[in-house]
XYZ file of C-alpha atoms in Angstrom:
209
model
C -13.826 -4.763 5.203
C -16.608 -6.587 7.015
C -14.143 -8.211 9.412
C -12.960 -4.705 10.309
C -16.561 -3.591 10.829
C -16.657 -1.412 7.710
C -19.106 -1.010 4.849
C -17.449 -2.147 1.619
C -19.788 0.082 -0.421
C -17.679 3.044 0.755
C -14.683 1.854 -1.268
C -13.522 3.264 -4.568
C -13.383 0.533 -7.200
C -11.166 0.769 -10.271
C -9.516 -1.692 -12.635
C -6.559 0.678 -12.962
C -5.603 2.531 -9.759
C -2.860 4.790 -11.048
C -0.370 6.762 -8.915
C -1.347 10.333 -7.983
C -5.075 9.536 -8.281
C -7.699 9.124 -5.527
C -7.796 5.787 -3.724
C -9.570 4.426 -0.651
C -7.644 4.033 2.588
C -8.598 2.727 6.027
C -7.461 4.720 9.028
C -7.891 4.281 12.768
C -9.236 6.677 15.345
C -10.622 6.492 18.852
C -13.929 5.131 17.575
C -12.477 2.427 15.326
C -11.483 2.053 11.667
C -12.939 4.341 9.006
C -12.760 4.629 5.203
C -11.690 7.824 3.474
C -10.396 9.077 0.156
C -6.722 9.899 -0.302
C -4.400 10.907 -3.104
C -1.875 8.179 -3.833
C 1.247 10.324 -3.324
C 2.299 11.127 0.234
C 3.955 14.523 -0.268
C 1.890 17.276 -1.861
C 2.585 20.832 -2.935
C 0.058 23.680 -2.672
C -1.094 25.443 -5.824
C -3.227 28.585 -6.155
C -6.411 26.508 -5.950
C -5.479 23.246 -4.239
C -2.736 20.631 -4.068
C -0.690 18.581 -6.512
C 1.897 15.795 -6.066
C 5.189 17.366 -5.001
C 7.520 17.230 -8.035
C 10.675 16.869 -5.941
C 9.500 13.928 -3.832
C 8.119 10.923 -5.719
C 6.275 9.315 -2.830
C 3.720 6.759 -3.960
C 5.860 4.346 -1.923
C 7.787 4.695 1.339
C 10.809 2.435 1.760
C 10.815 0.529 5.035
C 14.371 1.667 5.837
C 13.123 5.279 5.944
C 10.320 4.592 8.429
C 12.277 5.550 11.584
C 12.581 9.063 10.116
C 8.882 9.326 9.288
C 6.624 10.920 11.878
C 3.668 9.353 10.047
C 4.924 5.876 10.966
C 4.212 6.691 14.606
C 0.943 8.578 14.291
C -0.767 7.974 10.936
C -0.587 4.455 9.572
C -3.234 3.182 7.187
C -4.397 0.176 5.203
C -5.016 0.292 1.451
C -7.446 -2.401 0.207
C -6.613 -4.118 -3.087
C -7.254 -7.273 -5.087
C -4.028 -7.323 -7.121
C -0.920 -5.306 -7.914
C 1.472 -5.014 -10.840
C 5.258 -5.271 -10.667
C 7.881 -5.146 -13.394
C 11.644 -5.339 -13.725
C 13.029 -1.947 -14.748
C 9.699 -1.179 -16.425
C 9.780 -4.380 -18.488
C 7.967 -7.745 -18.316
C 5.085 -6.662 -16.022
C 3.196 -9.240 -13.975
C -0.158 -8.913 -12.260
C 0.066 -10.487 -8.803
C -2.821 -11.650 -6.651
C -3.767 -14.051 -3.893
C -6.252 -16.339 -5.580
C -9.766 -15.881 -4.230
C -9.176 -13.126 -1.700
C -8.470 -9.448 -1.330
C -5.762 -8.022 0.922
C -4.503 -4.720 2.300
C -1.247 -2.897 1.762
C 0.274 -1.323 4.846
C 0.758 2.395 4.308
C 1.197 5.865 5.725
C -1.101 8.855 5.369
C -0.794 12.589 5.852
C -3.328 15.426 6.131
C -2.846 18.754 4.398
C -4.655 22.091 4.889
C -4.504 24.800 2.226
C -3.558 28.167 3.724
C -5.650 30.200 1.260
C -8.682 28.066 0.448
C -9.033 26.153 3.708
C -9.295 22.898 1.745
C -8.137 19.749 3.553
C -6.676 16.818 1.643
C -5.431 13.395 2.723
C -2.530 11.710 0.938
C -1.072 8.213 1.269
C 1.783 5.939 0.263
C 2.398 2.180 0.277
C 5.245 0.864 2.412
C 7.726 -1.241 0.457
C 9.965 -3.838 2.067
C 13.196 -5.487 0.950
C 12.952 -7.607 -2.176
C 11.762 -11.198 -1.789
C 13.971 -13.894 -3.375
C 10.949 -15.689 -4.848
C 10.147 -12.575 -6.900
C 13.700 -12.042 -8.117
C 12.634 -12.543 -11.742
C 9.603 -10.236 -11.465
C 10.694 -7.321 -9.266
C 13.960 -7.709 -7.401
C 13.994 -4.377 -5.573
C 11.061 -4.592 -3.185
C 7.836 -6.232 -2.028
C 4.918 -4.201 -0.658
C 3.919 -4.608 2.965
C 0.858 -6.864 2.725
C -1.727 -7.921 5.292
C -3.718 -10.961 4.203
C -7.335 -11.511 5.073
C -6.653 -13.830 8.044
C -4.482 -11.172 9.760
C -7.343 -9.285 11.378
C -5.573 -8.757 14.718
C -2.430 -7.556 12.921
C -4.438 -5.055 10.876
C -6.168 -3.747 13.994
C -2.786 -3.341 15.689
C -1.410 -1.491 12.645
C -4.339 0.949 12.681
C -4.296 1.574 16.432
C -3.646 5.347 16.799
C -2.627 4.891 20.430
C 0.319 2.706 19.391
C 3.125 5.226 18.927
C 5.976 2.957 20.062
C 6.556 1.105 16.788
C 8.735 -1.639 18.278
C 5.872 -4.141 18.140
C 5.357 -3.393 14.426
C 8.860 -4.439 13.386
C 7.883 -8.091 12.643
C 5.568 -6.798 9.890
C 8.506 -5.140 8.121
C 9.992 -8.413 6.880
C 9.375 -9.495 3.274
C 7.260 -12.623 3.397
C 4.577 -14.468 1.457
C 1.950 -15.753 3.858
C -0.155 -17.234 1.033
C 0.616 -18.549 -2.465
C 0.843 -15.694 -4.969
C -0.455 -16.064 -8.529
C 1.670 -14.263 -11.129
C 0.128 -13.441 -14.512
C 2.435 -12.053 -17.244
C 0.652 -9.092 -18.896
C 1.217 -6.671 -21.757
C 1.175 -3.493 -19.628
C -0.098 -2.294 -16.271
C -3.017 -0.262 -17.634
C -4.658 -2.903 -19.859
C -3.465 -6.040 -18.012
C -3.980 -8.336 -21.003
C -2.467 -11.796 -20.335
C 0.396 -12.696 -22.668
C 1.489 -16.040 -21.171
C 0.365 -18.708 -18.729
C -0.034 -17.695 -15.106
C 2.070 -19.471 -12.494
C 1.999 -19.804 -8.704
C 4.708 -18.577 -6.346
C 4.425 -20.731 -3.200
C 3.990 -19.296 0.273
C 6.989 -19.191 2.578
C 7.568 -22.212 4.785
C 5.661 -22.060 8.054
C 3.030 -19.624 6.734
C -0.678 -20.354 6.350
């Protein structure tokens, strides 16, 4: 946050950031990055008094293969700060994953909504997921989130740049890779995160720092 010129006291902190709840996202504008609240579910549906997650479109994640069809990929990309994330295989054997000693950001999309009756404006967001990484085959074979590590300041600034609407230069980010060693902790469930076995380290990909 400080590297991006932001005040970390603006962030929401929670030990259990659950889908469809408010989270903090970082967006870009002409004056630089800014922090704002967003609902973790990209597509919303209006109700009589506000918005709710759209029941027909489960959109806490956006698959990388769908990005060319998403207008948000061109005009409203965001970063989602985190310290760890939980993955499981078909809902079983969850693991808490983290880069030891540092936070990171997911790459994501955001969308703004305006309620026709109340005038309320709401921001929503999703995390971009990439193809599965072979080193996580036993934890979550289907996908790996798009992750920017702390040393990727220039990459994060490029991702947030609202003037960058030709996404060709962003394609190298859409490759599943581990730039740093990843610590995997087997846990009982995603909400409580109680360790149930010894943690182990998944090494970084060759050529990464």
